[in-house]
GROMACS .gro file of C-alpha atoms in nm:
model
  168
    1MET     CA    1  -1.821  -0.344   0.330
    2GLY     CA    2  -1.652  -0.162   0.046
    3VAL     CA    3  -1.285  -0.164  -0.029
    4PHE     CA    4  -1.265   0.216  -0.043
    5THR     CA    5  -1.413   0.449   0.213
    6THR     CA    6  -1.595   0.773   0.155
    7ARG     CA    7  -1.479   1.087   0.327
    8GLY     CA    8  -1.716   1.382   0.306
    9GLY     CA    9  -1.900   1.229   0.009
   10ARG     CA   10  -1.579   1.160  -0.187
   11PHE     CA   11  -1.399   0.832  -0.234
   12SER     CA   12  -1.065   0.805  -0.062
   13ARG     CA   13  -0.779   0.662  -0.268
   14ARG     CA   14  -0.660   0.478   0.042
   15PRO     CA   15  -0.829   0.145   0.124
   16SER     CA   16  -0.940   0.120   0.487
   17VAL     CA   17  -0.981  -0.259   0.514
   18ILE     CA   18  -0.822  -0.514   0.282
   19GLY     CA   19  -0.852  -0.887   0.338
   20GLY     CA   20  -0.989  -0.837   0.688
   21ILE     CA   21  -0.687  -0.630   0.794
   22ASP     CA   22  -0.756  -0.275   0.913
   23MET     CA   23  -0.513  -0.063   0.714
   24GLU     CA   24  -0.566   0.235   0.946
   25THR     CA   25  -0.403   0.055   1.240
   26ALA     CA   26  -0.171  -0.189   1.060
   27GLY     CA   27   0.167  -0.219   1.221
   28GLY     CA   28   0.039  -0.053   1.537
   29ARG     CA   29   0.024   0.298   1.393
   30LYS     CA   30  -0.245   0.530   1.262
   31ALA     CA   31  -0.193   0.566   0.888
   32LYS     CA   32  -0.194   0.911   0.733
   33GLU     CA   33  -0.469   1.001   0.487
   34GLU     CA   34  -0.211   1.068   0.216
   35SER     CA   35  -0.013   0.746   0.257
   36ALA     CA   36  -0.029   0.505  -0.032
   37VAL     CA   37  -0.070   0.129  -0.033
   38SER     CA   38   0.023  -0.100  -0.319
   39ALA     CA   39  -0.174  -0.424  -0.346
   40ILE     CA   40  -0.111  -0.763  -0.505
   41GLY     CA   41  -0.458  -0.911  -0.533
   42PRO     CA   42  -0.589  -1.266  -0.517
   43GLY     CA   43  -0.499  -1.472  -0.823
   44VAL     CA   44  -0.195  -1.257  -0.902
   45VAL     CA   45   0.140  -1.442  -0.909
   46ILE     CA   46   0.466  -1.246  -0.920
   47ARG     CA   47   0.802  -1.414  -0.981
   48GLY     CA   48   1.097  -1.199  -0.880
   49GLU     CA   49   1.190  -0.941  -0.620
   50VAL     CA   50   0.925  -0.695  -0.505
   51SER     CA   51   1.064  -0.373  -0.361
   52CYS     CA   52   0.863  -0.060  -0.286
   53ALA     CA   53   0.888   0.258  -0.083
   54ILE     CA   54   0.520   0.241   0.019
   55ASP     CA   55   0.319  -0.008   0.223
   56LEU     CA   56   0.235  -0.337   0.053
   57GLN     CA   57  -0.073  -0.560   0.085
   58ILE     CA   58  -0.038  -0.914  -0.057
   59GLU     CA   59  -0.343  -1.134  -0.118
   60GLY     CA   60  -0.184  -1.322  -0.410
   61GLU     CA   61   0.156  -1.492  -0.440
   62VAL     CA   62   0.510  -1.358  -0.456
   63HIS     CA   63   0.790  -1.599  -0.547
   64GLY     CA   64   1.088  -1.386  -0.456
   65ASP     CA   65   1.212  -1.146  -0.190
   66VAL     CA   66   0.989  -0.867  -0.058
   67ARG     CA   67   1.123  -0.531   0.071
   68CYS     CA   68   0.891  -0.254   0.190
   69PRO     CA   69   0.820  -0.033   0.493
   70THR     CA   70   0.503  -0.224   0.593
   71LEU     CA   71   0.389  -0.566   0.472
   72LEU     CA   72   0.032  -0.686   0.523
   73LEU     CA   73  -0.002  -1.048   0.415
   74GLY     CA   74  -0.366  -1.154   0.394
   75GLU     CA   75  -0.501  -1.503   0.470
   76GLY     CA   76  -0.471  -1.609   0.106
   77GLY     CA   77  -0.134  -1.442   0.057
   78VAL     CA   78   0.188  -1.639   0.002
   79VAL     CA   79   0.551  -1.527  -0.002
   80ASN     CA   80   0.818  -1.775  -0.110
   81GLY     CA   81   1.130  -1.572  -0.034
   82SER     CA   82   1.272  -1.343   0.230
   83VAL     CA   83   1.077  -1.056   0.384
   84HIS     CA   84   1.247  -0.732   0.494
   85ALA     CA   85   1.011  -0.472   0.644
   86GLU     CA   86   0.992  -0.251   0.949
   87ARG     CA   87   0.628  -0.347   1.017
   88VAL     CA   88   0.487  -0.689   0.924
   89ARG     CA   89   0.140  -0.831   0.987
   90LEU     CA   90   0.101  -1.190   0.866
   91ALA     CA   91  -0.224  -1.378   0.820
   92GLY     CA   92  -0.100  -1.590   0.527
   93ARG     CA   93   0.202  -1.811   0.450
   94VAL     CA   94   0.573  -1.720   0.434
   95GLU     CA   95   0.837  -1.971   0.326
   96GLY     CA   96   1.165  -1.790   0.383
   97THR     CA   97   1.345  -1.568   0.629
   98ILE     CA   98   1.182  -1.265   0.789
   99ASP     CA   99   1.359  -0.957   0.924
  100ALA     CA  100   1.109  -0.721   1.087
  101GLY     CA  101   1.091  -0.441   1.339
  102ASP     CA  102   0.730  -0.497   1.452
  103LEU     CA  103   0.603  -0.846   1.369
  104ALA     CA  104   0.241  -0.954   1.423
  105VAL     CA  105   0.164  -1.320   1.351
  106GLU     CA  106  -0.212  -1.374   1.321
  107ALA     CA  107  -0.397  -1.700   1.402
  108THR     CA  108  -0.409  -1.806   1.035
  109ALA     CA  109  -0.040  -1.736   0.966
  110TYR     CA  110   0.221  -2.000   0.888
  111ILE     CA  111   0.593  -1.922   0.874
  112GLU     CA  112   0.855  -2.170   0.759
  113GLY     CA  113   1.195  -2.011   0.804
  114ASP     CA  114   1.410  -1.814   1.045
  115VAL     CA  115   1.273  -1.492   1.189
  116THR     CA  116   1.447  -1.190   1.344
  117TYR     CA  117   1.237  -0.916   1.500
  118ALA     CA  118   1.253  -0.617   1.736
  119ARG     CA  119   0.898  -0.654   1.876
  120LEU     CA  120   0.676  -0.962   1.843
  121LYS     CA  121   0.305  -1.042   1.883
  122VAL     CA  122   0.176  -1.393   1.811
  123THR     CA  123  -0.197  -1.462   1.819
  124PRO     CA  124  -0.284  -1.814   1.941
  125GLY     CA  125  -0.301  -2.043   1.639
  126GLY     CA  126  -0.023  -1.867   1.447
  127ARG     CA  127   0.244  -2.123   1.353
  128VAL     CA  128   0.618  -2.082   1.311
  129ARG     CA  129   0.852  -2.355   1.193
  130GLY     CA  130   1.201  -2.215   1.229
  131ARG     CA  131   1.425  -2.019   1.462
  132MET     CA  132   1.299  -1.694   1.614
  133GLU     CA  133   1.545  -1.442   1.755
  134PRO     CA  134   1.516  -1.082   1.872
  135ARG     CA  135   1.733  -0.852   1.660
  136ASP     CA  136   1.971  -0.771   1.948
  137GLU     CA  137   2.038  -1.140   2.023
  138ALA     CA  138   2.078  -1.222   1.654
  139ALA     CA  139   2.353  -0.960   1.623
  140ALA     CA  140   2.524  -1.083   1.940
  141ALA     CA  141   2.513  -1.444   1.818
  142ALA     CA  142   2.712  -1.364   1.504
  143PRO     CA  143   3.054  -1.531   1.524
  144GLU     CA  144   3.350  -1.305   1.584
  145PRO     CA  145   3.627  -1.320   1.326
  146ALA     CA  146   3.921  -1.540   1.422
  147PRO     CA  147   4.218  -1.346   1.559
  148LEU     CA  148   4.508  -1.297   1.322
  149LYS     CA  149   4.803  -1.528   1.376
  150LEU     CA  150   5.138  -1.353   1.383
  151VAL     CA  151   5.421  -1.530   1.203
  152GLU     CA  152   5.794  -1.474   1.238
  153PRO     CA  153   5.968  -1.312   0.941
  154MET     CA  154   6.221  -1.522   0.752
  155SER     CA  155   6.579  -1.470   0.871
  156GLU     CA  156   6.715  -1.493   0.517
  157ALA     CA  157   6.569  -1.527   0.171
  158PRO     CA  158   6.565  -1.876   0.023
  159THR     CA  159   6.834  -1.961  -0.232
  160PRO     CA  160   6.702  -1.934  -0.588
  161GLN     CA  161   6.702  -2.260  -0.778
  162ALA     CA  162   6.713  -2.317  -1.152
  163ILE     CA  163   6.421  -2.495  -1.308
  164ARG     CA  164   6.420  -2.684  -1.632
  165VAL     CA  165   6.149  -2.601  -1.884
  166PHE     CA  166   6.046  -2.888  -2.109
  167GLY     CA  167   6.114  -2.838  -2.476
  168GLU     CA  168   6.438  -2.639  -2.437
   0.00000   0.00000   0.00000
């Protein structure tokens, strides 16, 4: 199995399968031929925030927050930081919070941290150590601000008093 597919005798720039994850159907949608995927390969360690406007495949390690439209975390992939993506498919390890629209937790996945999601699929064997809340409930659980306390205005201004400054 090659990383890149051939279409009509030409190589496609878009990988079809990476780390056992079918990129064509990742996140429950058929990917467009023109869509791009950025990859962080095995053995690559990134320290700092990763933010991209295209889909992201991680087989290496990211020590920092990840923001992208779709995140595909392979079995060997690790994220130590928060994940913010509309579509997330996890087969690796995340240590941090996750905020996702569609979240698929594969059998080899391990999550340590709080998770908010709109739609969830957990394959038997996938492990989560933390709180999981649907997005709607998470918003409803946010504490309301305390009501303002009205105070009565002063009936008269206090009498000014002289103060003594040392050294005069």
